[in-house]
GROMACS .gro file of C-alpha atoms in nm:
model
  515
    1MET     CA    1 -10.376  -0.194 -10.727
    2SER     CA    2 -10.381   0.103 -10.991
    3ILE     CA    3 -10.587   0.319 -11.172
    4LYS     CA    4 -10.630   0.150 -11.527
    5ARG     CA    5 -10.953   0.257 -11.658
    6ALA     CA    6 -11.167   0.576 -11.572
    7LEU     CA    7 -11.521   0.662 -11.671
    8ILE     CA    8 -11.594   1.033 -11.722
    9SER     CA    9 -11.906   1.183 -11.802
   10VAL     CA   10 -11.940   1.563 -11.646
   11SER     CA   11 -12.196   1.869 -11.692
   12ASP     CA   12 -11.967   2.114 -11.621
   13LYS     CA   13 -11.658   2.040 -11.833
   14SER     CA   14 -11.410   2.295 -11.648
   15GLY     CA   15 -11.077   2.178 -11.657
   16VAL     CA   16 -11.175   1.805 -11.771
   17VAL     CA   17 -10.980   1.816 -12.077
   18GLU     CA   18 -10.670   1.852 -11.895
   19PHE     CA   19 -10.754   1.625 -11.640
   20ALA     CA   20 -10.853   1.351 -11.918
   21ARG     CA   21 -10.521   1.438 -12.105
   22ALA     CA   22 -10.300   1.359 -11.783
   23LEU     CA   23 -10.471   1.042 -11.729
   24ALA     CA   24 -10.436   0.941 -12.089
   25ASP     CA   25 -10.066   1.034 -12.058
   26ALA     CA   26 -10.056   0.784 -11.739
   27GLY     CA   27 -10.149   0.497 -11.963
   28VAL     CA   28 -10.509   0.522 -11.813
   29GLU     CA   29 -10.837   0.379 -12.051
   30ILE     CA   30 -11.087   0.657 -12.061
   31ILE     CA   31 -11.454   0.556 -12.113
   32SER     CA   32 -11.682   0.856 -12.187
   33THR     CA   33 -12.043   0.937 -12.302
   34GLY     CA   34 -12.236   1.229 -12.495
   35GLY     CA   35 -12.119   1.573 -12.498
   36THR     CA   36 -11.817   1.470 -12.313
   37LYS     CA   37 -11.669   1.195 -12.528
   38THR     CA   38 -11.737   1.451 -12.839
   39LEU     CA   39 -11.524   1.731 -12.651
   40LEU     CA   40 -11.243   1.493 -12.564
   41GLU     CA   41 -11.260   1.334 -12.921
   42GLN     CA   42 -11.218   1.695 -13.053
   43SER     CA   43 -10.928   1.763 -12.803
   44GLU     CA   44 -10.746   1.434 -12.935
   45VAL     CA   45 -10.742   1.290 -12.592
   46PRO     CA   46 -10.805   0.882 -12.659
   47VAL     CA   47 -11.135   0.777 -12.546
   48ILE     CA   48 -11.393   0.513 -12.605
   49GLY     CA   49 -11.776   0.533 -12.611
   50ILE     CA   50 -11.994   0.391 -12.339
   51SER     CA   51 -12.165   0.186 -12.587
   52GLU     CA   52 -11.826  -0.024 -12.639
   53VAL     CA   53 -11.857  -0.115 -12.272
   54THR     CA   54 -12.226  -0.191 -12.261
   55GLY     CA   55 -12.279  -0.332 -12.625
   56PHE     CA   56 -12.595  -0.145 -12.616
   57PRO     CA   57 -12.644   0.204 -12.772
   58GLU     CA   58 -12.735   0.528 -12.565
   59ILE     CA   59 -13.121   0.570 -12.608
   60MET     CA   60 -13.393   0.798 -12.485
   61ASP     CA   61 -13.224   1.115 -12.573
   62GLY     CA   62 -12.936   0.989 -12.339
   63ARG     CA   63 -13.166   0.888 -12.029
   64VAL     CA   64 -13.027   0.561 -12.052
   65LYS     CA   65 -12.664   0.495 -12.123
   66THR     CA   66 -12.470   0.418 -11.804
   67LEU     CA   67 -12.737   0.185 -11.601
   68HIS     CA   68 -12.592  -0.144 -11.728
   69PRO     CA   69 -12.429  -0.412 -11.539
   70ALA     CA   70 -12.128  -0.364 -11.754
   71VAL     CA   71 -12.112  -0.024 -11.573
   72HIS     CA   72 -12.197  -0.091 -11.242
   73SER     CA   73 -12.035  -0.427 -11.167
   74GLY     CA   74 -11.677  -0.280 -11.270
   75LEU     CA   75 -11.750  -0.011 -10.994
   76LEU     CA   76 -11.905  -0.263 -10.723
   77ALA     CA   77 -11.703  -0.540 -10.751
   78VAL     CA   78 -11.525  -0.588 -10.459
   79ARG     CA   79 -11.155  -0.666 -10.559
   80ASP     CA   80 -11.015  -0.890 -10.305
   81ASN     CA   81 -11.358  -1.102 -10.315
   82ALA     CA   82 -11.271  -1.430 -10.527
   83GLU     CA   83 -11.608  -1.488 -10.602
   84HIS     CA   84 -11.657  -1.153 -10.732
   85GLN     CA   85 -11.332  -1.197 -10.931
   86ALA     CA   86 -11.484  -1.505 -11.098
   87GLN     CA   87 -11.817  -1.360 -11.172
   88MET     CA   88 -11.638  -1.074 -11.341
   89GLN     CA   89 -11.399  -1.313 -11.552
   90GLU     CA   90 -11.665  -1.547 -11.632
   91LEU     CA   91 -11.879  -1.263 -11.762
   92GLY     CA   92 -11.593  -1.106 -11.949
   93LEU     CA   93 -11.637  -0.784 -11.739
   94SER     CA   94 -11.375  -0.541 -11.637
   95TYR     CA   95 -11.307  -0.324 -11.356
   96ILE     CA   96 -11.367   0.083 -11.364
   97ASP     CA   97 -11.121   0.243 -11.133
   98LEU     CA   98 -11.193   0.586 -11.139
   99VAL     CA   99 -11.515   0.776 -11.195
  100VAL     CA  100 -11.533   1.156 -11.269
  101VAL     CA  101 -11.907   1.280 -11.261
  102ASN     CA  102 -12.082   1.577 -11.217
  103LEU     CA  103 -12.425   1.616 -11.255
  104TYR     CA  104 -12.726   1.777 -11.487
  105PRO     CA  105 -12.756   2.133 -11.395
  106PHE     CA  106 -13.050   2.096 -11.198
  107GLN     CA  107 -12.999   2.407 -10.956
  108GLU     CA  108 -12.937   2.644 -11.252
  109THR     CA  109 -13.247   2.540 -11.437
  110ILE     CA  110 -13.493   2.619 -11.168
  111GLU     CA  111 -13.298   2.924 -11.081
  112LYS     CA  112 -13.399   3.073 -11.407
  113PRO     CA  113 -13.726   3.259 -11.370
  114ASP     CA  114 -13.920   3.163 -11.623
  115VAL     CA  115 -13.850   2.781 -11.597
  116THR     CA  116 -14.119   2.521 -11.687
  117TYR     CA  117 -14.196   2.239 -11.457
  118GLU     CA  118 -14.116   1.985 -11.761
  119ASP     CA  119 -13.742   2.156 -11.808
  120ALA     CA  120 -13.703   2.147 -11.450
  121ILE     CA  121 -13.770   1.744 -11.412
  122GLU     CA  122 -13.584   1.694 -11.745
  123ASN     CA  123 -13.261   1.836 -11.565
  124ILE     CA  124 -13.317   1.559 -11.283
  125ASP     CA  125 -13.000   1.326 -11.308
  126ILE     CA  126 -13.044   0.938 -11.264
  127GLY     CA  127 -12.767   0.779 -11.432
  128GLY     CA  128 -12.492   1.024 -11.246
  129PRO     CA  129 -12.583   0.979 -10.898
  130THR     CA  130 -12.614   0.627 -10.953
  131MET     CA  131 -12.246   0.606 -11.083
  132LEU     CA  132 -12.135   0.832 -10.797
  133ARG     CA  133 -12.306   0.609 -10.531
  134SER     CA  134 -12.172   0.297 -10.663
  135ALA     CA  135 -11.793   0.429 -10.698
  136ALA     CA  136 -11.836   0.588 -10.360
  137LYS     CA  137 -11.974   0.271 -10.186
  138ASN     CA  138 -11.670   0.071 -10.306
  139HIS     CA  139 -11.434   0.362 -10.233
  140ALA     CA  140 -11.181   0.065 -10.107
  141PHE     CA  141 -11.100  -0.010 -10.461
  142VAL     CA  142 -11.262   0.281 -10.653
  143THR     CA  143 -11.177   0.640 -10.664
  144VAL     CA  144 -11.462   0.873 -10.739
  145VAL     CA  145 -11.433   1.261 -10.823
  146VAL     CA  146 -11.740   1.499 -10.845
  147ASP     CA  147 -11.566   1.831 -10.778
  148ALA     CA  148 -11.273   1.984 -11.062
  149ALA     CA  149 -11.103   2.108 -10.738
  150ASP     CA  150 -10.992   1.765 -10.677
  151TYR     CA  151 -10.820   1.691 -11.042
  152GLY     CA  152 -10.500   1.800 -10.935
  153GLN     CA  153 -10.463   1.595 -10.606
  154VAL     CA  154 -10.597   1.279 -10.795
  155ILE     CA  155 -10.329   1.351 -11.098
  156SER     CA  156 -10.054   1.409 -10.822
  157GLU     CA  157 -10.115   1.107 -10.636
  158LEU     CA  158 -10.157   0.880 -10.981
  159GLN     CA  159  -9.825   0.996 -11.098
  160ALA     CA  160  -9.683   0.935 -10.770
  161GLU     CA  161  -9.796   0.593 -10.681
  162GLY     CA  162 -10.043   0.462 -10.976
  163ASP     CA  163 -10.329   0.519 -10.734
  164THR     CA  164 -10.494   0.743 -10.510
  165THR     CA  165 -10.435   0.680 -10.102
  166LEU     CA  166 -10.725   0.507  -9.903
  167GLU     CA  167 -10.723   0.835  -9.720
  168THR     CA  168 -10.795   1.044 -10.030
  169ARG     CA  169 -11.065   0.805 -10.161
  170LYS     CA  170 -11.220   0.808  -9.840
  171ARG     CA  171 -11.248   1.199  -9.815
  172LEU     CA  172 -11.386   1.209 -10.170
  173ALA     CA  173 -11.645   0.961 -10.124
  174ALA     CA  174 -11.753   1.121  -9.814
  175LYS     CA  175 -11.763   1.453 -10.058
  176VAL     CA  176 -11.981   1.255 -10.332
  177PHE     CA  177 -12.271   1.181 -10.083
  178ARG     CA  178 -12.260   1.543  -9.998
  179HIS     CA  179 -12.307   1.621 -10.321
  180THR     CA  180 -12.570   1.372 -10.430
  181ALA     CA  181 -12.741   1.462 -10.100
  182SER     CA  182 -12.751   1.809 -10.199
  183TYR     CA  183 -12.881   1.764 -10.494
  184ASP     CA  184 -13.176   1.513 -10.384
  185ALA     CA  185 -13.257   1.797 -10.173
  186LEU     CA  186 -13.270   2.018 -10.432
  187ILE     CA  187 -13.496   1.835 -10.621
  188SER     CA  188 -13.697   1.734 -10.310
  189GLY     CA  189 -13.739   2.083 -10.205
  190TYR     CA  190 -13.871   2.185 -10.590
  191LEU     CA  191 -14.108   1.902 -10.616
  192THR     CA  192 -14.242   1.957 -10.265
  193GLU     CA  193 -14.314   2.320 -10.310
  194GLN     CA  194 -14.478   2.238 -10.662
  195VAL     CA  195 -14.730   2.035 -10.509
  196GLY     CA  196 -14.788   2.283 -10.210
  197GLU     CA  197 -14.685   2.071  -9.924
  198THR     CA  198 -14.598   2.316  -9.639
  199PHE     CA  199 -14.463   2.110  -9.379
  200PRO     CA  200 -14.369   1.754  -9.509
  201GLU     CA  201 -14.315   1.463  -9.313
  202ARG     CA  202 -13.933   1.457  -9.333
  203LEU     CA  203 -13.744   1.808  -9.443
  204THR     CA  204 -13.423   1.807  -9.602
  205VAL     CA  205 -13.223   2.128  -9.674
  206THR     CA  206 -12.909   2.198  -9.803
  207TYR     CA  207 -12.642   2.476  -9.799
  208GLU     CA  208 -12.343   2.572  -9.957
  209LYS     CA  209 -12.039   2.669  -9.760
  210SER     CA  210 -11.922   3.040  -9.804
  211GLN     CA  211 -11.589   3.088  -9.577
  212SER     CA  212 -11.453   2.929  -9.261
  213LEU     CA  213 -11.511   3.198  -8.958
  214ARG     CA  214 -11.204   3.232  -8.692
  215TYR     CA  215 -11.469   3.198  -8.467
  216GLY     CA  216 -11.822   3.184  -8.351
  217GLU     CA  217 -11.991   3.440  -8.111
  218ASN     CA  218 -11.708   3.374  -7.874
  219PRO     CA  219 -11.318   3.284  -7.974
  220HIS     CA  220 -11.412   2.950  -7.815
  221GLN     CA  221 -11.690   2.859  -8.050
  222GLN     CA  222 -11.612   2.717  -8.401
  223ALA     CA  223 -11.794   2.863  -8.698
  224ALA     CA  224 -11.800   2.869  -9.060
  225PHE     CA  225 -12.077   3.077  -9.293
  226TYR     CA  226 -12.293   2.874  -9.535
  227ARG     CA  227 -12.519   3.010  -9.811
  228ALA     CA  228 -12.841   2.872  -9.938
  229PRO     CA  229 -12.809   2.750 -10.307
  230LEU     CA  230 -13.089   2.955 -10.419
  231ALA     CA  231 -13.023   3.271 -10.226
  232GLU     CA  232 -13.218   3.573 -10.270
  233ARG     CA  233 -13.066   3.871 -10.467
  234GLY     CA  234 -12.983   4.151 -10.246
  235SER     CA  235 -12.943   3.949  -9.947
  236LEU     CA  236 -12.604   3.918  -9.726
  237PRO     CA  237 -12.481   3.583  -9.898
  238THR     CA  238 -12.502   3.735 -10.236
  239ALA     CA  239 -12.334   4.052 -10.142
  240GLU     CA  240 -11.971   4.128 -10.259
  241GLN     CA  241 -11.726   4.246 -10.019
  242LEU     CA  242 -11.512   4.520 -10.211
  243HIS     CA  243 -11.295   4.621  -9.893
  244GLY     CA  244 -11.204   4.527  -9.513
  245LYS     CA  245 -11.141   4.232  -9.330
  246GLU     CA  246 -11.298   3.920  -9.322
  247LEU     CA  247 -11.664   3.882  -9.179
  248SER     CA  248 -11.700   3.766  -8.829
  249TYR     CA  249 -11.980   3.554  -8.737
  250ASN     CA  250 -12.147   3.833  -8.514
  251ASN     CA  251 -12.088   4.089  -8.810
  252ILE     CA  252 -12.273   3.836  -9.050
  253GLN     CA  253 -12.568   3.842  -8.786
  254ASP     CA  254 -12.574   4.230  -8.745
  255ALA     CA  255 -12.534   4.271  -9.117
  256ASN     CA  256 -12.834   4.023  -9.200
  257ALA     CA  257 -13.055   4.223  -8.931
  258ALA     CA  258 -12.935   4.564  -9.073
  259ILE     CA  259 -13.065   4.470  -9.429
  260ALA     CA  260 -13.390   4.367  -9.327
  261ILE     CA  261 -13.489   4.664  -9.177
  262VAL     CA  262 -13.393   4.924  -9.458
  263SER     CA  263 -13.573   4.632  -9.677
  264GLU     CA  264 -13.903   4.770  -9.497
  265PHE     CA  265 -13.877   5.100  -9.669
  266GLU     CA  266 -13.941   5.250 -10.009
  267GLY     CA  267 -13.746   5.573  -9.973
  268PRO     CA  268 -13.399   5.614  -9.874
  269ALA     CA  269 -13.348   5.500  -9.554
  270VAL     CA  270 -13.040   5.391  -9.314
  271ALA     CA  271 -13.005   5.145  -9.013
  272ALA     CA  272 -12.721   5.111  -8.779
  273VAL     CA  273 -12.724   4.775  -8.582
  274LYS     CA  274 -12.570   4.644  -8.284
  275HIS     CA  275 -12.623   4.321  -8.140
  276MET     CA  276 -12.869   4.235  -8.376
  277ASN     CA  277 -13.109   4.555  -8.263
  278PRO     CA  278 -13.113   4.871  -8.452
  279CYS     CA  279 -12.969   5.146  -8.249
  280GLY     CA  280 -13.058   5.432  -8.502
  281VAL     CA  281 -13.282   5.420  -8.816
  282GLY     CA  282 -13.358   5.744  -9.013
  283ILE     CA  283 -13.556   5.780  -9.322
  284GLY     CA  284 -13.527   6.138  -9.553
  285ALA     CA  285 -13.510   6.266  -9.863
  286SER     CA  286 -13.145   6.154  -9.938
  287ILE     CA  287 -12.937   5.854  -9.806
  288TYR     CA  288 -12.728   6.152  -9.646
  289GLU     CA  289 -13.044   6.264  -9.447
  290ALA     CA  290 -13.127   5.937  -9.388
  291TYR     CA  291 -12.760   5.845  -9.233
  292ARG     CA  292 -12.757   6.182  -9.035
  293LYS     CA  293 -13.087   6.094  -8.863
  294ALA     CA  294 -12.996   5.721  -8.799
  295TYR     CA  295 -12.639   5.890  -8.627
  296GLU     CA  296 -12.836   6.121  -8.445
  297SER     CA  297 -13.072   5.885  -8.300
  298ASP     CA  298 -12.794   5.756  -8.070
  299PRO     CA  299 -12.451   5.847  -8.128
  300THR     CA  300 -12.294   5.636  -7.878
  301SER     CA  301 -12.429   5.332  -7.945
  302ILE     CA  302 -12.373   5.362  -8.322
  303PHE     CA  303 -11.976   5.349  -8.241
  304GLY     CA  304 -11.846   5.013  -8.368
  305GLY     CA  305 -12.202   4.928  -8.572
  306ILE     CA  306 -12.307   4.786  -8.888
  307VAL     CA  307 -12.459   5.057  -9.107
  308ALA     CA  308 -12.710   4.937  -9.378
  309ALA     CA  309 -12.874   5.167  -9.637
  310ASN     CA  310 -13.085   5.119  -9.915
  311ARG     CA  311 -12.955   5.348 -10.189
  312PRO     CA  312 -12.600   5.370 -10.321
  313ILE     CA  313 -12.346   5.565 -10.090
  314ASP     CA  314 -12.229   5.911 -10.217
  315ALA     CA  315 -11.889   6.101 -10.124
  316ASP     CA  316 -12.097   6.338  -9.848
  317THR     CA  317 -12.253   6.027  -9.694
  318ALA     CA  318 -11.901   5.848  -9.720
  319GLN     CA  319 -11.756   6.155  -9.520
  320MET     CA  320 -11.958   6.135  -9.250
  321LEU     CA  321 -11.969   5.777  -9.214
  322ASN     CA  322 -11.596   5.794  -9.176
  323GLU     CA  323 -11.618   6.036  -8.894
  324ILE     CA  324 -11.652   5.725  -8.649
  325PHE     CA  325 -11.531   5.376  -8.597
  326LEU     CA  326 -11.774   5.141  -8.789
  327GLU     CA  327 -11.762   4.764  -8.862
  328ILE     CA  328 -11.959   4.728  -9.180
  329VAL     CA  329 -12.114   4.944  -9.444
  330ILE     CA  330 -12.348   4.778  -9.668
  331ALA     CA  331 -12.529   4.961  -9.970
  332PRO     CA  332 -12.671   4.848 -10.314
  333ASP     CA  333 -12.396   5.036 -10.467
  334PHE     CA  334 -12.095   5.285 -10.391
  335THR     CA  335 -11.998   5.598 -10.609
  336THR     CA  336 -11.626   5.584 -10.681
  337GLU     CA  337 -11.553   5.902 -10.480
  338ALA     CA  338 -11.730   5.708 -10.190
  339LEU     CA  339 -11.509   5.393 -10.229
  340ASP     CA  340 -11.190   5.629 -10.199
  341ILE     CA  341 -11.298   5.803  -9.899
  342LEU     CA  342 -11.423   5.452  -9.712
  343LYS     CA  343 -11.138   5.273  -9.800
  344GLN     CA  344 -10.896   5.493  -9.618
  345LYS     CA  345 -10.995   5.284  -9.310
  346LYS     CA  346 -10.834   4.939  -9.405
  347ASN     CA  347 -11.001   4.758  -9.178
  348LEU     CA  348 -11.375   4.872  -9.272
  349ARG     CA  349 -11.568   4.603  -9.445
  350LEU     CA  350 -11.767   4.766  -9.746
  351LEU     CA  351 -12.042   4.503  -9.887
  352ARG     CA  352 -12.228   4.577 -10.203
  353THR     CA  353 -12.542   4.399 -10.255
  354GLY     CA  354 -12.609   4.539 -10.612
  355VAL     CA  355 -12.969   4.513 -10.558
  356GLN     CA  356 -13.176   4.795 -10.377
  357PRO     CA  357 -13.365   4.600 -10.138
  358THR     CA  358 -13.746   4.684 -10.123
  359PRO     CA  359 -14.046   4.548  -9.960
  360GLU     CA  360 -14.168   4.401 -10.274
  361ALA     CA  361 -13.872   4.242 -10.339
  362ARG     CA  362 -13.908   4.068 -10.021
  363ARG     CA  363 -14.070   3.719 -10.031
  364ALA     CA  364 -14.175   3.456  -9.760
  365ALA     CA  365 -13.904   3.231  -9.716
  366TRP     CA  366 -13.823   2.942  -9.433
  367GLN     CA  367 -13.621   3.041  -9.126
  368TYR     CA  368 -13.465   2.779  -8.930
  369THR     CA  369 -13.390   2.762  -8.577
  370SER     CA  370 -13.205   2.485  -8.397
  371ILE     CA  371 -13.243   2.371  -8.060
  372ALA     CA  372 -13.070   2.094  -7.894
  373GLY     CA  373 -13.217   1.785  -8.099
  374GLY     CA  374 -13.435   1.946  -8.307
  375LEU     CA  375 -13.517   2.247  -8.557
  376LEU     CA  376 -13.782   2.500  -8.553
  377VAL     CA  377 -13.933   2.595  -8.892
  378GLN     CA  378 -14.150   2.910  -8.942
  379GLU     CA  379 -14.203   3.189  -9.217
  380THR     CA  380 -13.975   3.462  -9.244
  381ASP     CA  381 -14.181   3.783  -9.146
  382VAL     CA  382 -14.228   3.981  -9.438
  383HIS     CA  383 -14.584   4.115  -9.315
  384THR     CA  384 -14.644   4.504  -9.498
  385LEU     CA  385 -14.836   4.726  -9.303
  386GLN     CA  386 -15.149   4.827  -9.505
  387ALA     CA  387 -15.251   5.197  -9.378
  388ASP     CA  388 -15.607   5.100  -9.456
  389LYS     CA  389 -15.622   4.809  -9.214
  390LEU     CA  390 -15.542   5.035  -8.937
  391GLN     CA  391 -15.806   5.077  -8.683
  392THR     CA  392 -15.829   5.369  -8.498
  393VAL     CA  393 -15.952   5.325  -8.143
  394THR     CA  394 -15.920   5.628  -7.959
  395SER     CA  395 -16.147   5.957  -7.973
  396ARG     CA  396 -15.879   6.132  -8.109
  397GLU     CA  397 -15.744   6.036  -8.475
  398ALA     CA  398 -15.387   6.022  -8.556
  399THR     CA  399 -15.300   6.345  -8.792
  400GLU     CA  400 -15.156   6.267  -9.133
  401SER     CA  401 -14.804   6.339  -9.013
  402GLU     CA  402 -14.858   6.133  -8.694
  403LEU     CA  403 -14.970   5.824  -8.954
  404GLU     CA  404 -14.669   5.876  -9.155
  405GLN     CA  405 -14.458   5.859  -8.812
  406LEU     CA  406 -14.656   5.551  -8.691
  407GLN     CA  407 -14.610   5.362  -9.022
  408PHE     CA  408 -14.246   5.434  -8.969
  409GLY     CA  409 -14.225   5.317  -8.629
  410TRP     CA  410 -14.427   4.995  -8.681
  411ASN     CA  411 -14.158   4.889  -8.988
  412VAL     CA  412 -13.870   4.943  -8.707
  413VAL     CA  413 -14.039   4.796  -8.394
  414LYS     CA  414 -14.077   4.468  -8.615
  415HIS     CA  415 -13.713   4.434  -8.590
  416VAL     CA  416 -13.636   4.503  -8.224
  417LYS     CA  417 -13.607   4.237  -7.966
  418SER     CA  418 -13.911   4.165  -7.779
  419ASN     CA  419 -14.040   4.292  -7.566
  420ALA     CA  420 -13.996   4.616  -7.773
  421ILE     CA  421 -14.095   4.977  -7.760
  422VAL     CA  422 -13.959   5.222  -8.015
  423LEU     CA  423 -14.023   5.600  -8.016
  424VAL     CA  424 -13.963   5.807  -8.329
  425LYS     CA  425 -14.000   6.171  -8.433
  426ASP     CA  426 -13.939   6.326  -8.769
  427GLY     CA  427 -13.834   6.038  -8.949
  428MET     CA  428 -13.570   5.896  -8.691
  429THR     CA  429 -13.603   5.664  -8.398
  430VAL     CA  430 -13.505   5.881  -8.081
  431GLY     CA  431 -13.550   5.569  -7.822
  432ILE     CA  432 -13.546   5.204  -7.859
  433GLY     CA  433 -13.646   4.971  -7.580
  434ALA     CA  434 -13.524   4.629  -7.680
  435GLY     CA  435 -13.546   4.256  -7.509
  436GLN     CA  436 -13.702   4.386  -7.200
  437MET     CA  437 -13.886   4.099  -6.955
  438ASN     CA  438 -14.175   4.324  -6.940
  439ARG     CA  439 -14.329   4.590  -7.176
  440VAL     CA  440 -14.303   4.866  -6.932
  441GLY     CA  441 -13.943   4.827  -6.853
  442ALA     CA  442 -13.900   4.840  -7.246
  443ALA     CA  443 -14.100   5.175  -7.268
  444LYS     CA  444 -13.901   5.324  -6.979
  445ILE     CA  445 -13.561   5.252  -7.159
  446ALA     CA  446 -13.692   5.429  -7.468
  447ILE     CA  447 -13.802   5.718  -7.290
  448GLU     CA  448 -13.510   5.770  -7.121
  449GLN     CA  449 -13.298   5.721  -7.404
  450ALA     CA  450 -13.500   6.006  -7.575
  451GLY     CA  451 -13.527   6.225  -7.311
  452GLU     CA  452 -13.656   6.552  -7.419
  453LYS     CA  453 -13.719   6.416  -7.761
  454ALA     CA  454 -14.000   6.206  -7.641
  455ARG     CA  455 -14.225   6.504  -7.639
  456GLY     CA  456 -14.432   6.507  -7.964
  457ALA     CA  457 -14.295   6.151  -8.079
  458ILE     CA  458 -14.483   5.851  -8.123
  459LEU     CA  459 -14.478   5.512  -7.969
  460ALA     CA  460 -14.468   5.181  -8.176
  461SER     CA  461 -14.507   4.856  -7.958
  462ASP     CA  462 -14.448   4.538  -8.118
  463ALA     CA  463 -14.734   4.337  -7.889
  464PHE     CA  464 -15.042   4.461  -7.718
  465PHE     CA  465 -15.041   4.602  -7.341
  466PRO     CA  466 -15.126   4.394  -7.101
  467MET     CA  467 -15.269   4.688  -6.882
  468GLY     CA  468 -15.233   5.061  -6.921
  469ASP     CA  469 -14.911   5.147  -6.706
  470THR     CA  470 -14.724   5.162  -7.032
  471LEU     CA  471 -14.967   5.414  -7.151
  472GLU     CA  472 -14.925   5.604  -6.853
  473LEU     CA  473 -14.571   5.641  -6.900
  474ALA     CA  474 -14.574   5.731  -7.237
  475ALA     CA  475 -14.815   6.010  -7.213
  476LYS     CA  476 -14.646   6.159  -6.912
  477ALA     CA  477 -14.323   6.176  -7.173
  478GLY     CA  478 -14.536   6.355  -7.383
  479ILE     CA  479 -14.611   6.102  -7.668
  480THR     CA  480 -14.865   6.186  -7.860
  481ALA     CA  481 -14.977   5.888  -8.098
  482VAL     CA  482 -14.945   5.480  -8.056
  483ILE     CA  483 -14.935   5.180  -8.249
  484GLN     CA  484 -14.994   4.868  -8.141
  485PRO     CA  485 -15.123   4.518  -8.225
  486GLY     CA  486 -15.441   4.512  -7.989
  487GLY     CA  487 -15.600   4.216  -7.891
  488SER     CA  488 -15.545   4.206  -7.502
  489ILE     CA  489 -15.849   4.134  -7.267
  490ARG     CA  490 -15.749   4.474  -7.135
  491ASP     CA  491 -15.759   4.678  -7.453
  492GLU     CA  492 -15.997   4.901  -7.280
  493GLU     CA  493 -15.798   5.003  -6.995
  494SER     CA  494 -15.499   5.113  -7.241
  495ILE     CA  495 -15.780   5.292  -7.443
  496GLN     CA  496 -15.912   5.470  -7.175
  497VAL     CA  497 -15.562   5.634  -7.050
  498ALA     CA  498 -15.526   5.714  -7.399
  499ASN     CA  499 -15.818   5.903  -7.442
  500ASP     CA  500 -15.769   6.058  -7.113
  501TYR     CA  501 -15.430   6.228  -7.215
  502GLY     CA  502 -15.573   6.303  -7.597
  503ILE     CA  503 -15.336   6.055  -7.735
  504ALA     CA  504 -15.475   5.890  -8.055
  505MET     CA  505 -15.385   5.499  -8.114
  506VAL     CA  506 -15.435   5.288  -8.382
  507MET     CA  507 -15.426   4.875  -8.382
  508THR     CA  508 -15.274   4.674  -8.639
  509GLY     CA  509 -15.463   4.328  -8.561
  510VAL     CA  510 -15.071   4.193  -8.620
  511ARG     CA  511 -14.770   4.142  -8.378
  512HIS     CA  512 -14.421   4.144  -8.433
  513PHE     CA  513 -14.246   3.924  -8.144
  514LYS     CA  514 -13.894   3.843  -8.217
  515HIS     CA  515 -13.709   3.642  -7.987
   0.00000   0.00000   0.00000
């Protein structure tokens, strides 16, 4: 066996001229179509048109050109099958030993903000995937290439042995079926969204590998990082790493959580995260003030944490950031002076999102959680609190200042593992109780952490109070206002406790469980 005949038809033409020229130099006959054929001819690479093989013109604006028995018999014929050989000879057909195809740019098309449905449909490739699948199925005899990164190995093996190894053909075939599956997943996802299907009977999603990771949550676990093909700008997968070591599995989890928190705020905000829970969140007139408050929220826990900001980092903020050990700093951008300061620490990872995350920029997406043998799917929680939807349920109404802090606290508690209690004061968190088995336990932790700062603070709870004990605890600590979803059959008990202590309490009607 040897590679004597190749069919090349690519949308992404990177490196294809050099590859085709190397094939031609090795004596391989090249068949091509449309724009690829024109490019090869212009580059003086010997090429014959697909119509010379099929005896049929390219028609319907190129929609029909390779869907022909003269092509697919050459791809699918089993070379050591006597009957197949006889049929090929009888019909005057020739084998195709190498297929080089990549597909119409469907993803790039639907990424355009002004894409029309008609344009998207026009960029669904039919002939390309069909040739790829035919060649990949018959990989015992046919080499198939869908990625320019594989051109070098194919040429190297061709020049050495006149053909590729079976091991290489198997690997390339597997890659082809991953590629066509991903392509179909994008198309099915787009069409499903267009017709308004929320939870279709079959769910197919696709992700692209961003990087291998040294290990997962623990050193004995293997891991890798994948990104969605249509990842939202400003999200972690689209961020640019400017400095520092490679991200770890835990880094990525924490960084994602930190970005989500600061995305809640219109004004300057900073979040410090440890183990996917905020250990400090601050807002202020500047990013420097916001970071100072986030740091002062919990100077102990922030050590070794991840910090995210929703404004560019300036030199003064960078100087303060450099005073402690941090794993990652994330921001829309960094001034030149800030980068010079932060890069003094060689292992500090600096990530530039390039976009200032804002509540308006967020859009509901699907969140996937794997379980043994299955998958849970839900919308991401992008609910934004509307001040005019708050219901005051106590005799005393919250002051304007308290309302501002209540909204701040509500934006933070949404990102704390349930059961969650957050105490805030003067635009900073002062106590966070996360992931407790009961709500009063979370409140005790938050109040203990706050200490004297609890007096005059407000309390945010991610879900309703099942009884009045948490309010009793809050009142004794000096809490002046509370925000919670409401909805308990014992709401009146909590309301009564709040009234007894002069606490203002508002209900949102929305809870934010986070498991």
